[in-house]
Amino acid sequence: MDFSHSKDAGSTILYVGHDEARRPYTVTADIFEIAQQRGYDTLTIPITNHNYKPRVVSRLLLYLESAEAVATDDTNQHCSSARVPAIQPLDPGEIDLTPDAFTSRCLLTTASWTDLASPDPLIGAVSKQVLLQEVQYAAFCCGVNIIIPGPRPRGGFLHRDGLARYARAIAEAFDMGPNLHFQISLPMSFDVDDQAANDAADLALFADEKRVPSNAQAWDPTIEPMGAWEVWNLIRTTCNYNPRLSLALTFPRHLPGLAVQSRWIAEPLRILHLPRVSFVANKLGVEVLTKSQQSLLTRCLRLRNAPWILLSGVSPILDNQKVPEDQNSAVEPTPVEASNTTKKPSKSTSHIEYIRQHVQMKQPPKSFTEQEGMGYEDYLQNPLQPLAQDLESMTYETFERCPVKYEWYEKAIANALTDWKMEGKRSSGSDGKIVVAILGAGRGPLITRALQASAKTGISIDLWAVEKNSSAFIVLQRHNQTWWHDRVHLIRSDMRTWAGPSYPSVDLDRGSIPSEAATHPNPGGTVDIIISELLGSFGDNELSPECLDGAQHLLSQPYGLSIPHSYSAHLTPISAPKLHADIASRAAGDSQVWQIPYVVMLQAFDYLSLVPRPHHHPVLKSCDDGQANGTGPWPTSVPSVQEAWSFTHPRGDLREEGNGNENGHNSRFTRLSFPCSTRGVCHGLAGYFEAVLYAKTSSQSNGHVESATNIVEADSSTPNGLSYQPSKESVEISTNPVNMEKKSKDMISWFPMFFPLKTPLYIPDKSELHVSMWRQTDGRKIWYEWMVEIFLRLERGNPIKVGMSELHSSIKDGCIL
């Protein structure tokens, strides 16, 4: 069965390849078809065959025996091109790869016997020639994906200068083929027991300490959990985050720590390499993956661009196949003949069957937020300009797809109405009705929720809806006639210029006030409760403070209230190489791309600052179930997400500024310090928000949110015979990953904000990251400015600054008032 093309909507589609270290046959179109029949999607093909290595080694030996190779001057430390043996171009007998139609669908592999990262410049230079020749021929054959062996410790050590030469060689190889994608093969961590095994003719054996520069720095990556990641970081940084560079990551049998796992998930994973030694035998003798391996694999497969799986060391494609010594001169078997050479399935497909039937078909179902966010993962979007631009219907529809937000809004409205009546507050409407205004009604979801809250509580309201978008206003008029039965007063106006409820001589039974009433109102009316959904991904980034300030004069005194009551912006530093590479690819056409705070559903990223999880704090569901959202399955730690600033409505101190900047009171500044115990690279800041939709008084609130509304049926003991009882809790929503599960689980209306850094900052172990951020305004627009500093903590004395970003500013793309 071809599992890779299963139509089961609940299954995960995997792309699985087969790797064989020394295939005794040349991969042809027929063999590729057999591999597909056995459940594989692709095969690895070496670019050169076994005839190439002897010629290169022979040329190297001749060079070493020559008088030129034994020069005693110290110029050999630089090993210029004039002093490196030239490797002649490839011969036909050294190549089995041909430019066939299936070649582009295969994974091409470069020579494993080279040593690009050798501390000996001569060996590194020869290895580089081999790499470039192979890459050049692969490009000619229309290859797409090339797997290149990563640096390997020799004798337990790597050398910094050798690593630099390796990275430089990869960067140069990109110029050989503009359509080639390189996957660097690396382990999750270097293990002291996993030293590279050298064949008798590996170039590493010809390295000579006499040619190693005297100032070469040896480094043992096996003693550092992030050692392999350090190697990768050097390579991708040297290659300027080239989007055609990715990872072929080897899954070990024993996984490294959770911090290492989450770091790799944030990187551009293209291939997950599963050698046979990664599997363990279960009670039935079947080789399977451990529970921890399966959990990590699930996290990887949830990424937007799920990595491919590459099995190696498992049973060959052709079991018991006798391949002619000279395959080129032999008659190739037909697919039917080749498949019949194995008369019983035996173990040849055991591993691929396990991957297809267990790993692929039994993936846990995606959560609500994962299903709703499909297609938006790591997709950068410019923030909205709600006052300067009218939103499209599709944008409104996207917002309205989240039931959690509107359920919580309805709860806040119901609680506000309940408390208003129970506390005997004076209402602004006729016959004791509470006047409620929806500011920025859009297509009307909050109108529906307000009417439902009124019905559930049995409290009558006089409902007004204000919307400036003339197209959305048409939808509101239609809904008022068909859904709301003309119970809503509709006003087409900017909420900041609306003078408040008025009742001109029109048919009030219809409720819909003509649009000219917004221009020529009969002033004097006030509003008891104003409701808005102006919050942005960072809380205040879509001008909620400015809009609600402009509407504050509508509130009745002294009890008028706003939903939301308050909101705060929150920050944490993250590593997001995929986002950085995406922005960098746009920079050639727009230099301002680094100055824009983006809205993005973060997925392939890693938190850089973690703090111990409080004992009373539950383990995050998003962490516990292994979802790839950057948190990782942290049982003892949570991200350090800190508050930057906050806003409260209505403001008691609202006044016009005397300096010509009427919005100066909405400026903000913060400086935050984040502990970073583990090294990493900061690519930017993740922004979140928390909001209190309805705030209880301190005498009635215990500071957290109930999971369901507390509106109940009346009984004989209910005060004043009312059909409701006072609410006991504040109603809150949050996108903060630390408490979103508790406050507003499964809310999908808002994605986080991402404040990028133009130049990534390296963070050493045991350091501190300081963030300075401003919310600026000149009365015409608002914008953000941000910068990051890195300090190394010392046991004694002041911390030492080791890095600093430039000051970023979104003033050119500020949100227009």
Short mmCIF file of C-alpha atoms in Angstrom, two decimals, residues 12-426:
data_model
loop_
_atom_site.label_atom_id
_atom_site.label_comp_id
_atom_site.label_asym_id
_atom_site.label_seq_id
_atom_site.Cartn_x
_atom_site.Cartn_y
_atom_site.Cartn_z
CA THR A 12 -0.38 13.12 8.63
CA ILE A 13 1.37 13.05 5.27
CA LEU A 14 5.00 12.04 5.62
CA TYR A 15 7.74 12.19 3.01
CA VAL A 16 10.07 9.27 3.72
CA GLY A 17 13.42 8.49 2.11
CA HIS A 18 15.77 5.50 2.15
CA ASP A 19 19.53 5.80 2.59
CA GLU A 20 22.03 3.02 2.05
CA ALA A 21 25.67 3.68 2.80
CA ARG A 22 27.09 1.45 0.06
CA ARG A 23 24.50 0.46 -2.46
CA PRO A 24 25.82 -2.42 -4.61
CA TYR A 25 23.84 -1.07 -7.53
CA THR A 26 23.20 2.18 -9.32
CA VAL A 27 19.88 3.85 -8.62
CA THR A 28 17.85 3.85 -11.81
CA ALA A 29 14.31 4.87 -12.65
CA ASP A 30 13.19 1.25 -12.20
CA ILE A 31 14.75 0.96 -8.75
CA PHE A 32 13.27 4.31 -7.79
CA GLU A 33 9.85 2.92 -8.75
CA ILE A 34 10.44 -0.19 -6.64
CA ALA A 35 11.30 2.03 -3.67
CA GLN A 36 8.01 3.85 -4.10
CA GLN A 37 6.14 0.55 -4.23
CA ARG A 38 7.70 -0.32 -0.87
CA GLY A 39 6.44 2.88 0.71
CA TYR A 40 9.38 5.24 0.17
CA ASP A 41 9.11 8.60 -1.54
CA THR A 42 12.78 9.15 -2.34
CA LEU A 43 16.26 7.63 -2.25
CA THR A 44 19.72 8.98 -1.59
CA ILE A 45 22.15 8.91 -4.49
CA PRO A 46 25.88 9.64 -4.11
CA ILE A 47 27.04 12.21 -6.62
CA THR A 48 30.33 10.35 -7.20
CA ASN A 49 31.14 6.66 -6.85
CA HIS A 50 33.94 4.67 -5.26
CA ASN A 51 36.35 5.40 -8.14
CA TYR A 52 36.67 9.07 -7.28
CA LYS A 53 38.26 8.78 -3.86
CA PRO A 54 41.37 6.77 -4.93
CA ARG A 55 42.22 9.36 -7.57
CA VAL A 56 41.95 12.24 -5.11
CA VAL A 57 44.02 10.40 -2.49
CA SER A 58 46.63 9.49 -5.09
CA ARG A 59 46.93 13.11 -6.17
CA LEU A 60 47.31 14.18 -2.55
CA LEU A 61 50.02 11.62 -1.88
CA LEU A 62 51.98 12.72 -4.94
CA TYR A 63 51.77 16.27 -3.72
CA LEU A 64 52.96 15.37 -0.23
CA GLU A 65 55.96 13.54 -1.67
CA SER A 66 56.97 16.48 -3.77
CA ALA A 67 59.53 19.03 -2.68
CA GLU A 68 56.81 21.71 -2.72
CA ALA A 69 54.89 19.95 0.03
CA VAL A 70 57.83 19.99 2.45
CA ALA A 71 58.58 23.69 2.26
CA THR A 72 59.77 24.92 5.63
CA ASP A 73 58.56 28.53 5.48
CA ASP A 74 55.49 29.46 7.47
CA THR A 75 53.41 30.37 4.44
CA ASN A 76 51.95 26.87 4.56
CA GLN A 77 49.72 28.11 7.33
CA HIS A 78 47.73 30.05 4.77
CA CYS A 79 47.75 27.32 2.14
CA SER A 80 47.08 29.59 -0.80
CA SER A 81 45.66 28.21 -4.02
CA ALA A 82 49.17 28.14 -5.54
CA ARG A 83 50.26 25.63 -2.90
CA VAL A 84 47.24 23.30 -3.08
CA PRO A 85 47.21 20.27 -5.39
CA ALA A 86 44.70 20.78 -8.16
CA ILE A 87 42.11 18.02 -8.47
CA GLN A 88 41.24 17.37 -12.09
CA PRO A 89 37.59 17.46 -13.21
CA LEU A 90 35.42 14.39 -12.79
CA ASP A 91 35.80 11.44 -15.14
CA PRO A 92 32.83 9.43 -16.51
CA GLY A 93 33.93 6.37 -14.54
CA GLU A 94 33.69 8.30 -11.29
CA ILE A 95 30.02 9.20 -11.72
CA ASP A 96 26.88 7.07 -11.73
CA LEU A 97 24.52 10.01 -11.39
CA THR A 98 22.89 11.06 -14.65
CA PRO A 99 20.48 13.92 -15.46
CA ASP A 100 17.37 11.73 -15.49
CA ALA A 101 13.84 12.87 -14.80
CA PHE A 102 13.78 11.27 -11.33
CA THR A 103 17.09 12.85 -10.24
CA SER A 104 15.41 16.01 -8.99
CA ARG A 105 13.25 13.85 -6.71
CA CYS A 106 16.22 12.19 -5.04
CA LEU A 107 18.47 13.29 -2.20
CA LEU A 108 21.99 13.68 -3.54
CA THR A 109 24.89 13.11 -1.15
CA THR A 110 28.43 14.45 -1.28
CA ALA A 111 31.54 12.48 -0.41
CA SER A 112 31.69 11.38 3.22
CA TRP A 113 35.46 10.80 3.15
CA THR A 114 36.41 14.46 2.92
CA ASP A 115 37.19 16.73 5.88
CA LEU A 116 36.14 20.29 5.15
CA ALA A 117 36.66 21.27 8.79
CA SER A 118 40.15 19.81 9.08
CA PRO A 119 42.61 21.81 11.20
CA ASP A 120 45.12 21.13 8.41
CA PRO A 121 44.51 23.83 5.77
CA LEU A 122 45.80 21.52 3.04
CA ILE A 123 43.24 18.80 3.77
CA GLY A 124 40.51 21.39 4.04
CA ALA A 125 41.46 22.91 0.70
CA VAL A 126 41.46 19.54 -1.09
CA SER A 127 38.11 18.66 0.50
CA LYS A 128 36.71 21.96 -0.72
CA GLN A 129 37.72 21.16 -4.29
CA VAL A 130 35.92 17.82 -4.04
CA LEU A 131 32.79 19.49 -2.70
CA LEU A 132 32.67 22.15 -5.39
CA GLN A 133 33.19 19.62 -8.19
CA GLU A 134 30.36 17.47 -6.87
CA VAL A 135 28.03 20.43 -6.38
CA GLN A 136 28.76 21.71 -9.87
CA TYR A 137 27.89 18.35 -11.43
CA ALA A 138 24.76 17.99 -9.27
CA ALA A 139 23.58 21.37 -10.52
CA PHE A 140 24.14 20.21 -14.09
CA CYS A 141 21.99 17.13 -13.42
CA CYS A 142 19.16 19.35 -12.17
CA GLY A 143 19.51 18.13 -8.62
CA VAL A 144 17.56 19.98 -5.95
CA ASN A 145 18.56 18.70 -2.52
CA ILE A 146 22.12 17.87 -1.50
CA ILE A 147 23.06 16.40 1.87
CA ILE A 148 26.51 17.50 3.02
CA PRO A 149 28.22 15.82 6.00
CA GLY A 150 28.70 18.28 8.84
CA PRO A 151 31.95 18.83 10.74
CA ARG A 152 32.96 15.82 12.81
CA PRO A 153 35.16 15.81 15.90
CA ARG A 154 38.51 14.11 15.34
CA GLY A 155 40.01 12.81 18.52
CA GLY A 156 37.23 14.54 20.41
CA PHE A 157 38.05 18.00 19.08
CA LEU A 158 37.05 20.49 16.43
CA HIS A 159 39.16 23.51 15.54
CA ARG A 160 37.67 26.97 15.28
CA ASP A 161 39.66 27.88 12.16
CA GLY A 162 38.67 24.61 10.51
CA LEU A 163 35.01 25.33 11.24
CA ALA A 164 35.37 28.78 9.70
CA ARG A 165 36.84 27.23 6.54
CA TYR A 166 33.99 24.71 6.43
CA ALA A 167 31.37 27.46 6.68
CA ARG A 168 33.15 29.50 4.03
CA ALA A 169 33.19 26.51 1.67
CA ILE A 170 29.44 26.02 2.05
CA ALA A 171 28.84 29.71 1.35
CA GLU A 172 30.93 29.44 -1.82
CA ALA A 173 29.09 26.31 -2.95
CA PHE A 174 25.83 28.24 -3.19
CA ASP A 175 27.26 30.08 -6.19
CA MET A 176 27.69 26.78 -8.06
CA GLY A 177 23.96 26.16 -8.38
CA PRO A 178 21.23 28.76 -7.88
CA ASN A 179 18.54 26.08 -7.59
CA LEU A 180 20.33 23.80 -5.14
CA HIS A 181 19.29 23.40 -1.53
CA PHE A 182 21.90 22.23 0.96
CA GLN A 183 21.11 20.15 4.03
CA ILE A 184 23.94 20.02 6.56
CA SER A 185 23.98 16.66 8.33
CA LEU A 186 24.49 17.12 12.08
CA PRO A 187 23.64 15.24 15.28
CA MET A 188 21.45 16.82 17.93
CA SER A 189 24.51 16.82 20.17
CA PHE A 190 28.03 15.50 19.81
CA ASP A 191 28.61 12.42 21.92
CA VAL A 192 32.05 11.31 23.04
CA ASP A 193 31.16 7.79 21.87
CA ASP A 194 30.12 9.00 18.40
CA GLN A 195 33.53 9.97 17.05
CA ALA A 196 33.80 9.82 13.28
CA ALA A 197 35.11 6.49 12.08
CA ASN A 198 37.83 6.89 9.47
CA ASP A 199 38.22 4.61 6.49
CA ALA A 200 41.74 3.73 5.47
CA ALA A 201 41.65 6.38 2.77
CA ASP A 202 39.74 9.21 4.50
CA LEU A 203 41.45 12.50 3.93
CA ALA A 204 41.47 13.23 7.67
CA LEU A 205 44.17 10.59 8.11
CA PHE A 206 46.54 12.66 6.02
CA ALA A 207 46.32 15.72 8.24
CA ASP A 208 49.67 16.78 9.68
CA GLU A 209 50.07 18.77 12.88
CA LYS A 210 53.04 20.54 11.31
CA ARG A 211 50.68 22.23 8.87
CA VAL A 212 48.20 23.22 11.56
CA PRO A 213 48.61 26.93 12.41
CA SER A 214 50.27 27.47 15.75
CA ASN A 215 47.40 29.68 16.92
CA ALA A 216 44.70 27.17 15.98
CA GLN A 217 42.14 26.84 18.77
CA ALA A 218 40.92 23.35 19.59
CA TRP A 219 37.42 22.97 21.01
CA ASP A 220 35.68 19.96 22.52
CA PRO A 221 31.99 20.14 21.51
CA THR A 222 31.15 16.85 23.21
CA ILE A 223 31.16 18.42 26.67
CA GLU A 224 28.64 21.11 25.72
CA PRO A 225 24.94 20.26 25.22
CA MET A 226 24.70 23.03 22.62
CA GLY A 227 27.94 22.04 20.90
CA ALA A 228 26.33 20.80 17.69
CA TRP A 229 24.03 23.82 17.61
CA GLU A 230 27.11 26.08 17.95
CA VAL A 231 28.53 24.48 14.81
CA TRP A 232 25.26 24.99 12.95
CA ASN A 233 24.99 28.58 14.10
CA LEU A 234 28.44 29.36 12.71
CA ILE A 235 27.57 27.81 9.35
CA ARG A 236 24.22 29.51 8.85
CA THR A 237 25.53 32.86 10.09
CA THR A 238 28.45 32.68 7.64
CA CYS A 239 25.93 31.91 4.90
CA ASN A 240 23.82 34.94 5.92
CA TYR A 241 20.76 32.84 6.74
CA ASN A 242 20.53 31.67 3.15
CA PRO A 243 16.99 30.31 2.65
CA ARG A 244 18.46 27.42 0.65
CA LEU A 245 20.38 26.18 3.70
CA SER A 246 18.72 23.78 6.11
CA LEU A 247 19.38 20.85 8.43
CA ALA A 248 19.49 17.08 8.14
CA LEU A 249 19.25 16.34 11.86
CA THR A 250 20.06 12.90 13.23
CA PHE A 251 17.76 11.47 15.88
CA PRO A 252 19.79 9.67 18.55
CA ARG A 253 18.52 6.76 20.62
CA HIS A 254 18.99 8.81 23.78
CA LEU A 255 17.67 12.34 23.30
CA PRO A 256 19.48 15.37 24.74
CA GLY A 257 17.82 17.73 27.21
CA LEU A 258 14.60 19.60 26.51
CA ALA A 259 16.44 22.89 25.98
CA VAL A 260 18.47 21.32 23.15
CA GLN A 261 15.39 19.73 21.60
CA SER A 262 13.46 23.00 21.52
CA ARG A 263 16.42 24.84 20.06
CA TRP A 264 16.59 22.47 17.10
CA ILE A 265 12.85 22.73 16.46
CA ALA A 266 13.32 26.47 15.99
CA GLU A 267 15.88 25.86 13.23
CA PRO A 268 15.09 25.14 9.54
CA LEU A 269 14.65 21.37 9.69
CA ARG A 270 14.45 19.77 6.26
CA ILE A 271 15.34 16.16 7.08
CA LEU A 272 15.06 14.03 10.23
CA HIS A 273 17.63 11.29 9.90
CA LEU A 274 16.64 8.05 11.66
CA PRO A 275 19.51 5.55 11.51
CA ARG A 276 18.73 2.01 12.60
CA VAL A 277 20.66 2.50 15.85
CA SER A 278 18.01 5.06 16.86
CA PHE A 279 15.40 2.33 17.13
CA VAL A 280 14.92 -0.01 20.09
CA ALA A 281 13.34 -3.45 20.12
CA ASN A 282 10.02 -3.77 21.94
CA LYS A 283 8.73 -6.89 23.71
CA LEU A 284 7.78 -8.43 20.37
CA GLY A 285 11.22 -7.83 18.92
CA VAL A 286 9.96 -5.11 16.59
CA GLU A 287 12.25 -2.11 16.29
CA VAL A 288 10.37 1.03 17.31
CA LEU A 289 10.98 4.56 18.57
CA THR A 290 10.80 5.34 22.27
CA LYS A 291 7.97 7.42 23.72
CA SER A 292 10.24 10.44 24.09
CA GLN A 293 11.40 10.08 20.48
CA GLN A 294 7.81 9.83 19.28
CA SER A 295 6.88 12.94 21.27
CA LEU A 296 9.71 14.96 19.76
CA LEU A 297 8.92 13.60 16.30
CA THR A 298 5.32 14.75 16.70
CA ARG A 299 6.49 18.26 17.59
CA CYS A 300 8.62 18.32 14.44
CA LEU A 301 5.82 17.03 12.23
CA ARG A 302 3.49 19.80 13.47
CA LEU A 303 5.70 22.42 11.86
CA ARG A 304 4.23 24.24 8.90
CA ASN A 305 6.89 22.75 6.62
CA ALA A 306 7.18 19.33 8.18
CA PRO A 307 10.64 17.78 7.73
CA TRP A 308 11.18 14.64 5.70
CA ILE A 309 12.16 11.38 7.38
CA LEU A 310 15.27 9.60 6.14
CA LEU A 311 15.76 5.97 7.21
CA SER A 312 19.27 4.57 6.98
CA GLY A 313 20.88 1.27 7.93
CA VAL A 314 17.56 -0.52 7.53
CA SER A 315 16.92 -3.35 5.09
CA PRO A 316 17.92 -2.51 1.51
CA ILE A 317 15.44 -1.80 -1.22
CA LEU A 318 16.45 -4.95 -3.12
CA ASP A 319 16.62 -7.91 -0.71
CA ASN A 320 18.88 -10.78 -1.79
CA GLN A 321 19.33 -9.06 -5.12
CA LYS A 322 22.40 -10.18 -7.00
CA VAL A 323 23.58 -7.10 -8.79
CA PRO A 324 25.94 -7.64 -11.74
CA GLU A 325 29.48 -6.39 -11.17
CA ASP A 326 29.21 -4.26 -14.25
CA GLN A 327 25.70 -2.97 -13.93
CA ASN A 328 26.11 -0.58 -16.81
CA SER A 329 26.62 -3.46 -19.25
CA ALA A 330 23.98 -5.73 -17.76
CA VAL A 331 20.36 -5.73 -18.76
CA GLU A 332 18.44 -3.94 -16.06
CA PRO A 333 15.51 -5.89 -14.61
CA THR A 334 12.00 -4.65 -15.13
CA PRO A 335 10.16 -3.38 -12.04
CA VAL A 336 8.15 -6.62 -11.93
CA GLU A 337 11.28 -8.77 -12.17
CA ALA A 338 13.07 -6.77 -9.54
CA SER A 339 10.13 -6.87 -7.15
CA ASN A 340 9.80 -10.65 -7.58
CA THR A 341 13.37 -11.26 -6.39
CA THR A 342 12.05 -11.04 -2.83
CA LYS A 343 9.46 -13.81 -2.56
CA LYS A 344 8.39 -13.00 0.98
CA PRO A 345 8.15 -9.62 2.69
CA SER A 346 10.38 -10.69 5.62
CA LYS A 347 12.01 -7.67 7.29
CA SER A 348 12.66 -5.56 4.23
CA THR A 349 9.76 -3.24 4.92
CA SER A 350 9.52 -3.48 8.72
CA HIS A 351 10.87 0.01 9.43
CA ILE A 352 8.98 1.75 6.65
CA GLU A 353 5.79 -0.04 7.70
CA TYR A 354 6.32 1.15 11.25
CA ILE A 355 6.79 4.72 10.08
CA ARG A 356 3.76 4.59 7.78
CA GLN A 357 1.36 2.60 9.95
CA HIS A 358 2.31 3.82 13.41
CA VAL A 359 4.05 7.18 13.18
CA GLN A 360 2.07 8.54 10.24
CA MET A 361 -1.37 7.07 10.79
CA LYS A 362 -1.45 7.46 14.58
CA GLN A 363 -0.44 11.07 14.99
CA PRO A 364 -2.52 12.79 17.70
CA PRO A 365 -5.28 15.04 16.35
CA LYS A 366 -4.53 18.71 15.99
CA SER A 367 -5.90 21.09 18.56
CA PHE A 368 -8.53 23.72 17.78
CA THR A 369 -5.93 26.48 17.58
CA GLU A 370 -3.72 24.38 15.30
CA GLN A 371 -6.61 23.64 12.95
CA GLU A 372 -7.78 27.25 12.84
CA GLY A 373 -4.24 28.57 12.39
CA MET A 374 -3.24 26.27 9.54
CA GLY A 375 -1.53 28.28 6.82
CA TYR A 376 -0.68 31.17 9.13
CA GLU A 377 2.23 29.52 10.95
CA ASP A 378 5.32 31.76 10.76
CA TYR A 379 3.56 33.89 8.12
CA LEU A 380 4.51 37.54 8.60
CA GLN A 381 1.67 40.06 8.31
CA ASN A 382 1.82 43.83 8.55
CA PRO A 383 -0.31 45.18 11.39
CA LEU A 384 -3.70 46.68 10.59
CA GLN A 385 -4.39 50.39 10.17
CA PRO A 386 -7.94 50.39 11.55
CA LEU A 387 -8.47 54.17 11.43
CA ALA A 388 -6.70 54.91 8.16
CA GLN A 389 -8.05 51.91 6.21
CA ASP A 390 -11.44 50.21 6.14
CA LEU A 391 -11.20 46.48 6.78
CA GLU A 392 -12.37 43.93 4.22
CA SER A 393 -15.16 41.47 4.94
CA MET A 394 -12.70 38.57 4.95
CA THR A 395 -10.74 40.23 7.75
CA TYR A 396 -13.89 40.58 9.83
CA GLU A 397 -14.74 36.96 9.10
CA THR A 398 -11.34 35.82 10.34
CA PHE A 399 -11.87 37.65 13.62
CA GLU A 400 -15.37 36.23 14.04
CA ARG A 401 -14.23 32.62 13.69
CA CYS A 402 -12.98 32.63 17.27
CA PRO A 403 -15.84 31.65 19.59
CA VAL A 404 -13.74 32.05 22.74
CA LYS A 405 -13.28 35.80 22.47
CA TYR A 406 -16.96 36.52 21.95
CA GLU A 407 -18.01 34.04 24.62
CA TRP A 408 -15.80 35.90 27.09
CA TYR A 409 -17.12 39.27 25.87
CA GLU A 410 -20.67 38.04 26.42
CA LYS A 411 -19.74 36.94 29.92
CA ALA A 412 -18.21 40.34 30.65
CA ILE A 413 -21.31 42.12 29.38
CA ALA A 414 -23.62 39.88 31.40
CA ASN A 415 -21.57 40.41 34.56
CA ALA A 416 -21.50 44.17 34.00
CA LEU A 417 -25.28 44.30 33.54
CA THR A 418 -25.82 42.10 36.58
CA ASP A 419 -23.64 44.20 38.84
CA TRP A 420 -25.14 47.43 37.53
CA LYS A 421 -28.61 46.34 38.60
CA MET A 422 -27.57 44.70 41.84
CA GLU A 423 -25.68 47.78 42.95
CA GLY A 424 -28.60 50.05 42.11
CA LYS A 425 -26.69 52.31 39.75
CA ARG A 426 -28.62 55.03 37.93
#
